[in-house]
Amino acid sequence: MPTPDFILALRDKVGTDLLWLTGVSAVVRNERGEVLLVRRADNGQWALVSGILEPGEQPAEGLRREVEEETGVVVTIDALTGVWTLPPIEYPNGDVAQYLDLCFLATHVSGDARVNDDESLEVGWFAVDALPSMPERSRTRLDRALAHTGRTWFAADAAGESVPGPDGPEAYAAGPARGAALATLRDGDREVVVRRARESDLPAVVRLLADDRLGATREDEGDLTPYRRGLAAVDADPHQLLVVLDDGGEVVGTLQLTFIPGISHGGAWRAQVEGVRVASDRRGSGLGGRLMEWVAQESRRRGCAVVQLTTNTSRTDAHRFYERLGFVRSHEGYKLSVVDARPAAPAEVAAP
């Protein structure tokens, strides 16, 4: 649709000066769990359906209007998933605008997805694990909406860091945005940032996972497709956190944290640590220990009662490392592969 009349009227008064506008965007899902995207005519990029509210228009109604006008799809609005202020935008004609964006989760009701106006080149449904490349802003909104568990995410600043709520893991359901800095650790005279992993970190993360005797047999640096699917699943789960250690743009460590709700121990939450790796040339400096100290602090901050992990019985150096940090070898661990084999059937027991 063309520029709304009310914006043209405002431009007659303020010229190209900054306009503060309210935008709405939609993460629309169908019965198969696919997401509705449009390829924009102005820049050729895939993005969420979005638009500008008219004066006095209710946000949910305005978003339903935008979705139907652009794609021919009728939706029901389910939840407000995110609120944030976008950076100012300067358009080719010199106009400057800044948007308060309200992102909603919506469900397909009727209508076949199609190009329905001149704002889009293509319209389509995409599986969450097969999304096209899109701007980080759209991907962040999409990730937040898919991770929505009832609590709206509010941005603290343009970097996308979330505002803490009440204590407990459920208060952090949206989690930090991709790339958001979580902590800074000292490594000698250097500062190393703990931040959430981005897709661009995957080659380095996979190299770290493969850089030991066991990892070399199960990781494949040549095909990142399954790792991209894995990262998308991690980002969509509010109780998962894949982090990297970033030293001036170089990834020198990684681990995954899973926050597990439970009934035992008085309904206590647990933090599960997996995939701990520090680059071989950075081991022995204490960086790994400081990373695990951050894990304990973050788990405590999220209301967890215990941090737990498993490590292969052959990794004797890792055993000594964790024991020095205070981890206690209190349980026996068992694993069963369900990929290539099935467990043996239990033996029959004769009737008494």
Short mmCIF file of C-alpha atoms in Angstrom, two decimals:
data_model
loop_
_atom_site.label_atom_id
_atom_site.label_comp_id
_atom_site.label_asym_id
_atom_site.label_seq_id
_atom_site.Cartn_x
_atom_site.Cartn_y
_atom_site.Cartn_z
CA MET A 1 0.00 0.00 0.00
CA PRO A 2 1.23 3.59 -0.54
CA THR A 3 2.50 5.83 2.26
CA PRO A 4 -0.45 6.49 4.65
CA ASP A 5 -2.14 9.86 4.18
CA PHE A 6 -1.49 10.90 7.78
CA ILE A 7 2.27 10.52 7.27
CA LEU A 8 2.15 12.58 4.06
CA ALA A 9 0.26 15.29 5.98
CA LEU A 10 2.89 15.25 8.74
CA ARG A 11 5.69 15.46 6.18
CA ASP A 12 4.11 18.63 4.79
CA LYS A 13 4.68 20.17 8.24
CA VAL A 14 8.01 18.68 9.40
CA GLY A 15 9.75 17.94 6.12
CA THR A 16 12.30 15.15 6.41
CA ASP A 17 12.73 15.49 10.21
CA LEU A 18 12.42 12.42 12.40
CA LEU A 19 8.90 11.05 12.84
CA TRP A 20 8.07 8.79 15.80
CA LEU A 21 5.68 6.07 14.57
CA THR A 22 4.12 2.89 15.92
CA GLY A 23 4.74 -0.28 13.95
CA VAL A 24 3.31 -3.76 14.32
CA SER A 25 4.76 -7.08 13.16
CA ALA A 26 3.41 -10.62 13.13
CA VAL A 27 4.85 -14.09 13.59
CA VAL A 28 2.03 -16.05 11.92
CA ARG A 29 1.96 -19.84 12.23
CA ASN A 30 -0.25 -22.38 10.46
CA GLU A 31 -1.45 -25.82 11.61
CA ARG A 32 1.88 -27.37 10.51
CA GLY A 33 3.88 -24.94 12.66
CA GLU A 34 5.23 -23.12 9.61
CA VAL A 35 5.88 -19.37 9.69
CA LEU A 36 4.49 -16.83 7.20
CA LEU A 37 7.12 -14.59 5.58
CA VAL A 38 7.13 -11.98 2.82
CA ARG A 39 9.96 -10.97 0.49
CA ARG A 40 9.86 -7.20 0.56
CA ALA A 41 9.71 -5.23 -2.68
CA ASP A 42 11.84 -2.37 -1.32
CA ASN A 43 14.96 -4.39 -0.45
CA GLY A 44 14.34 -7.94 -1.71
CA GLN A 45 14.79 -9.46 1.77
CA TRP A 46 12.55 -12.00 3.50
CA ALA A 47 10.92 -10.60 6.63
CA LEU A 48 7.92 -10.80 8.93
CA VAL A 49 4.68 -9.15 7.89
CA SER A 50 4.72 -5.64 9.37
CA GLY A 51 3.10 -2.26 9.01
CA ILE A 52 2.30 1.14 10.51
CA LEU A 53 -0.73 1.79 12.69
CA GLU A 54 -3.16 4.46 11.58
CA PRO A 55 -4.02 7.18 14.15
CA GLY A 56 -6.44 5.74 16.71
CA GLU A 57 -6.16 2.19 15.34
CA GLN A 58 -6.00 -0.65 17.85
CA PRO A 59 -2.73 -2.63 17.45
CA ALA A 60 -4.32 -6.07 17.06
CA GLU A 61 -6.85 -4.84 14.53
CA GLY A 62 -4.18 -2.93 12.63
CA LEU A 63 -1.99 -6.02 12.44
CA ARG A 64 -4.85 -8.22 11.21
CA ARG A 65 -5.46 -5.61 8.51
CA GLU A 66 -1.79 -5.54 7.48
CA VAL A 67 -1.51 -9.34 7.26
CA GLU A 68 -4.61 -9.65 5.11
CA GLU A 69 -3.69 -6.70 2.88
CA GLU A 70 -0.18 -8.02 2.21
CA THR A 71 -0.72 -11.79 2.07
CA GLY A 72 -4.45 -12.55 1.73
CA VAL A 73 -4.25 -14.51 5.01
CA VAL A 74 -6.79 -14.02 7.80
CA VAL A 75 -5.36 -14.50 11.30
CA THR A 76 -6.30 -14.43 14.94
CA ILE A 77 -3.96 -12.55 17.27
CA ASP A 78 -2.76 -14.74 20.15
CA ALA A 79 -0.26 -12.76 22.23
CA LEU A 80 1.99 -9.72 22.43
CA THR A 81 5.48 -11.24 22.44
CA GLY A 82 7.87 -8.28 22.24
CA VAL A 83 8.11 -4.52 22.55
CA TRP A 84 11.15 -2.56 21.44
CA THR A 85 12.31 0.70 19.89
CA LEU A 86 14.07 0.25 16.56
CA PRO A 87 17.05 2.41 15.51
CA PRO A 88 16.22 5.48 13.37
CA ILE A 89 15.86 4.82 9.63
CA GLU A 90 16.77 7.28 6.88
CA TYR A 91 14.91 6.59 3.64
CA PRO A 92 16.40 7.27 0.17
CA ASN A 93 14.43 10.54 -0.12
CA GLY A 94 15.95 11.82 3.15
CA ASP A 95 12.92 11.19 5.37
CA VAL A 96 13.89 9.98 8.87
CA ALA A 97 11.61 7.80 11.02
CA GLN A 98 11.89 5.75 14.19
CA TYR A 99 9.46 3.00 15.17
CA LEU A 100 8.11 1.54 18.37
CA ASP A 101 7.57 -2.05 17.27
CA LEU A 102 4.91 -4.28 18.81
CA CYS A 103 5.42 -7.91 17.78
CA PHE A 104 2.53 -10.37 18.05
CA LEU A 105 2.12 -14.12 17.73
CA ALA A 106 -0.77 -15.00 15.41
CA THR A 107 -2.47 -18.09 13.99
CA HIS A 108 -3.68 -18.71 10.43
CA VAL A 109 -7.48 -18.94 10.23
CA SER A 110 -8.20 -18.87 6.49
CA GLY A 111 -6.89 -17.70 3.15
CA ASP A 112 -4.12 -18.94 0.85
CA ALA A 113 -0.83 -17.08 1.22
CA ARG A 114 -0.14 -14.96 -1.88
CA VAL A 115 1.28 -11.63 -2.99
CA ASN A 116 -1.70 -9.37 -2.33
CA ASP A 117 -0.28 -5.85 -2.84
CA ASP A 118 2.78 -4.10 -4.24
CA GLU A 119 4.81 -4.29 -0.99
CA SER A 120 5.95 -7.89 -1.54
CA LEU A 121 7.66 -9.86 -4.29
CA GLU A 122 6.91 -13.27 -2.77
CA VAL A 123 4.88 -14.69 0.12
CA GLY A 124 5.32 -18.14 1.62
CA TRP A 125 5.15 -20.54 4.55
CA PHE A 126 8.47 -21.81 5.92
CA ALA A 127 9.38 -24.56 8.37
CA VAL A 128 11.21 -23.20 11.41
CA ASP A 129 14.26 -25.34 10.60
CA ALA A 130 14.33 -24.19 6.95
CA LEU A 131 13.99 -20.41 7.15
CA PRO A 132 15.49 -18.18 4.45
CA SER A 133 18.10 -15.57 5.26
CA MET A 134 16.51 -12.49 6.81
CA PRO A 135 17.61 -9.31 8.61
CA GLU A 136 18.71 -9.78 12.22
CA ARG A 137 15.83 -7.62 13.41
CA SER A 138 13.24 -9.94 11.85
CA ARG A 139 15.05 -13.02 13.09
CA THR A 140 15.22 -11.65 16.64
CA ARG A 141 11.49 -10.92 16.66
CA LEU A 142 10.79 -14.37 15.25
CA ASP A 143 12.99 -16.09 17.84
CA ARG A 144 11.36 -14.16 20.68
CA ALA A 145 7.87 -15.03 19.50
CA LEU A 146 8.62 -18.74 19.05
CA ALA A 147 10.11 -18.80 22.57
CA HIS A 148 7.07 -17.06 24.05
CA THR A 149 5.68 -18.74 27.17
CA GLY A 150 3.31 -16.03 28.34
CA ARG A 151 5.69 -13.26 29.34
CA THR A 152 6.25 -10.34 26.95
CA TRP A 153 9.87 -9.47 26.16
CA PHE A 154 10.91 -5.83 26.58
CA ALA A 155 14.19 -4.54 25.13
CA ALA A 156 16.47 -2.60 27.45
CA ASP A 157 18.42 -1.01 24.62
CA ALA A 158 19.14 -1.18 20.91
CA ALA A 159 21.42 -4.19 21.44
CA GLY A 160 18.38 -6.24 22.41
CA GLU A 161 19.27 -7.16 25.99
CA SER A 162 16.22 -8.17 27.99
CA VAL A 163 15.04 -6.46 31.14
CA PRO A 164 15.19 -8.81 34.16
CA GLY A 165 11.92 -9.64 35.85
CA PRO A 166 11.15 -11.48 39.09
CA ASP A 167 13.45 -14.23 40.32
CA GLY A 168 13.19 -17.73 38.86
CA PRO A 169 13.85 -19.23 35.41
CA GLU A 170 10.33 -18.48 34.21
CA ALA A 171 11.07 -14.75 34.53
CA TYR A 172 13.71 -15.05 31.81
CA ALA A 173 11.61 -17.06 29.40
CA ALA A 174 12.52 -14.94 26.38
CA GLY A 175 16.22 -15.11 27.18
CA PRO A 176 18.92 -12.82 25.82
CA ALA A 177 18.98 -12.05 22.11
CA ARG A 178 21.49 -13.68 19.78
CA GLY A 179 24.89 -12.07 20.31
CA ALA A 180 23.83 -10.30 23.52
CA ALA A 181 26.71 -9.85 26.01
CA LEU A 182 26.07 -11.69 29.28
CA ALA A 183 29.32 -11.18 31.21
CA THR A 184 32.97 -10.18 30.88
CA LEU A 185 35.74 -12.46 32.17
CA ARG A 186 39.42 -11.69 32.77
CA ASP A 187 42.02 -13.84 31.02
CA GLY A 188 45.36 -12.41 32.05
CA ASP A 189 45.45 -8.86 30.73
CA ARG A 190 42.58 -9.52 28.30
CA GLU A 191 38.82 -9.20 28.64
CA VAL A 192 36.76 -12.03 27.17
CA VAL A 193 33.01 -11.59 26.64
CA VAL A 194 30.47 -14.31 27.39
CA ARG A 195 27.64 -13.86 24.90
CA ARG A 196 24.86 -15.81 23.28
CA ALA A 197 25.97 -17.62 20.12
CA ARG A 198 25.05 -16.36 16.65
CA GLU A 199 24.74 -18.39 13.48
CA SER A 200 28.01 -16.87 12.25
CA ASP A 201 29.75 -18.48 15.27
CA LEU A 202 28.84 -22.03 14.20
CA PRO A 203 32.05 -22.84 12.25
CA ALA A 204 34.16 -21.89 15.28
CA VAL A 205 31.86 -23.70 17.71
CA VAL A 206 31.94 -26.91 15.67
CA ARG A 207 35.75 -26.71 15.44
CA LEU A 208 35.92 -26.45 19.23
CA LEU A 209 33.60 -29.43 19.66
CA ALA A 210 35.70 -31.46 17.22
CA ASP A 211 39.02 -30.54 18.84
CA ASP A 212 39.42 -33.61 21.02
CA ARG A 213 39.68 -37.38 20.58
CA LEU A 214 35.94 -38.03 21.04
CA GLY A 215 34.63 -34.95 19.26
CA ALA A 216 36.73 -35.67 16.18
CA THR A 217 34.72 -38.86 15.62
CA ARG A 218 31.26 -37.30 15.78
CA GLU A 219 31.45 -33.70 14.54
CA ASP A 220 31.51 -32.71 10.85
CA GLU A 221 32.88 -29.25 10.08
CA GLY A 222 32.12 -29.70 6.39
CA ASP A 223 28.33 -29.61 6.69
CA LEU A 224 26.86 -26.97 9.02
CA THR A 225 23.23 -27.64 8.05
CA PRO A 226 22.36 -29.85 11.06
CA TYR A 227 24.15 -27.42 13.38
CA ARG A 228 22.05 -24.53 12.02
CA ARG A 229 18.92 -26.56 12.74
CA GLY A 230 20.23 -27.25 16.21
CA LEU A 231 20.91 -23.58 16.91
CA ALA A 232 17.44 -22.63 15.67
CA ALA A 233 15.92 -25.17 18.06
CA VAL A 234 18.06 -23.88 20.94
CA ASP A 235 17.07 -20.28 20.22
CA ALA A 236 13.39 -21.22 20.05
CA ASP A 237 13.51 -22.89 23.48
CA PRO A 238 13.39 -20.38 26.37
CA HIS A 239 15.20 -22.83 28.66
CA GLN A 240 18.25 -23.29 26.41
CA LEU A 241 21.31 -21.06 26.18
CA LEU A 242 24.28 -21.66 23.86
CA VAL A 243 27.10 -19.25 24.68
CA VAL A 244 30.55 -18.50 23.31
CA LEU A 245 33.64 -16.85 24.74
CA ASP A 246 34.46 -13.91 22.45
CA ASP A 247 37.97 -12.47 22.58
CA GLY A 248 37.96 -9.47 20.26
CA GLY A 249 35.86 -11.28 17.67
CA GLU A 250 37.60 -14.65 18.04
CA VAL A 251 35.54 -17.48 19.54
CA VAL A 252 37.76 -19.19 22.12
CA GLY A 253 35.22 -21.22 24.08
CA THR A 254 31.64 -22.45 24.20
CA LEU A 255 29.10 -24.34 26.27
CA GLN A 256 25.37 -25.04 26.39
CA LEU A 257 23.16 -24.46 29.43
CA THR A 258 19.77 -26.10 29.84
CA PHE A 259 17.43 -24.99 32.62
CA ILE A 260 15.26 -27.92 33.70
CA PRO A 261 12.04 -27.63 35.71
CA GLY A 262 11.15 -30.51 37.98
CA ILE A 263 8.96 -31.86 40.75
CA SER A 264 11.57 -33.51 42.99
CA HIS A 265 13.49 -31.58 45.62
CA GLY A 266 10.51 -29.37 46.26
CA GLY A 267 9.98 -28.43 42.61
CA ALA A 268 13.56 -27.20 42.23
CA TRP A 269 15.03 -26.09 38.90
CA ARG A 270 18.35 -27.57 37.72
CA ALA A 271 20.98 -26.29 35.30
CA GLN A 272 22.51 -28.88 32.97
CA VAL A 273 25.91 -28.06 31.40
CA GLU A 274 26.99 -29.67 28.12
CA GLY A 275 29.52 -29.20 25.35
CA VAL A 276 32.09 -27.33 27.44
CA ARG A 277 35.11 -26.41 25.32
CA VAL A 278 37.97 -23.92 25.57
CA ALA A 279 40.42 -23.45 22.69
CA SER A 280 43.52 -25.60 23.16
CA ASP A 281 45.86 -22.59 23.16
CA ARG A 282 43.84 -20.92 25.96
CA ARG A 283 43.76 -23.85 28.37
CA GLY A 284 45.70 -23.60 31.61
CA SER A 285 45.06 -19.86 32.01
CA GLY A 286 42.06 -20.28 34.30
CA LEU A 287 39.60 -19.09 31.64
CA GLY A 288 37.64 -22.35 31.74
CA GLY A 289 37.30 -22.12 35.50
CA ARG A 290 36.02 -18.55 35.29
CA LEU A 291 33.52 -19.63 32.64
CA MET A 292 32.18 -22.32 34.99
CA GLU A 293 32.01 -19.79 37.82
CA TRP A 294 29.81 -17.68 35.56
CA VAL A 295 27.65 -20.79 34.92
CA ALA A 296 27.12 -21.14 38.67
CA GLN A 297 26.26 -17.45 39.04
CA GLU A 298 23.87 -17.45 36.09
CA SER A 299 22.17 -20.63 37.33
CA ARG A 300 21.77 -19.14 40.79
CA ARG A 301 20.40 -15.93 39.26
CA ARG A 302 17.78 -17.94 37.40
CA GLY A 303 16.65 -19.70 40.56
CA CYS A 304 18.29 -23.09 40.03
CA ALA A 305 19.15 -25.23 43.06
CA VAL A 306 21.93 -27.29 41.46
CA VAL A 307 24.28 -27.34 38.46
CA GLN A 308 24.85 -30.79 36.99
CA LEU A 309 26.83 -32.30 34.13
CA THR A 310 28.10 -35.55 32.69
CA THR A 311 31.52 -36.14 31.20
CA ASN A 312 32.91 -39.17 29.39
CA THR A 313 34.73 -41.64 31.63
CA SER A 314 37.83 -41.37 29.41
CA ARG A 315 38.19 -37.61 30.02
CA THR A 316 40.27 -37.87 33.18
CA ASP A 317 41.66 -34.32 32.81
CA ALA A 318 38.08 -33.01 32.72
CA HIS A 319 37.24 -35.00 35.86
CA ARG A 320 40.07 -33.31 37.76
CA PHE A 321 39.03 -29.90 36.37
CA TYR A 322 35.43 -30.20 37.60
CA GLU A 323 36.43 -31.63 40.97
CA ARG A 324 38.76 -28.66 41.54
CA LEU A 325 35.75 -26.41 40.98
CA GLY A 326 33.73 -28.21 43.66
CA PHE A 327 31.68 -30.60 41.54
CA VAL A 328 31.07 -33.89 43.39
CA ARG A 329 31.06 -37.28 41.66
CA SER A 330 27.84 -38.30 43.40
CA HIS A 331 25.97 -40.24 40.71
CA GLU A 332 26.58 -42.89 38.06
CA GLY A 333 25.60 -41.79 34.56
CA TYR A 334 24.02 -43.96 31.87
CA LYS A 335 23.30 -43.18 28.21
CA LEU A 336 21.43 -45.11 25.55
CA SER A 337 21.77 -44.36 21.84
CA VAL A 338 18.39 -44.51 20.11
CA VAL A 339 19.67 -43.60 16.66
CA ASP A 340 21.13 -46.85 15.36
CA ALA A 341 19.96 -49.42 17.89
CA ARG A 342 16.99 -50.26 20.04
CA PRO A 343 17.24 -51.48 23.65
CA ALA A 344 16.90 -55.20 24.12
CA ALA A 345 13.44 -56.41 25.12
CA PRO A 346 13.13 -57.22 28.83
CA ALA A 347 13.31 -60.88 29.73
CA GLU A 348 10.00 -62.60 30.25
CA VAL A 349 9.11 -63.28 33.87
CA ALA A 350 7.21 -66.46 34.69
CA ALA A 351 3.92 -66.06 36.49
CA PRO A 352 4.06 -66.95 40.17
#
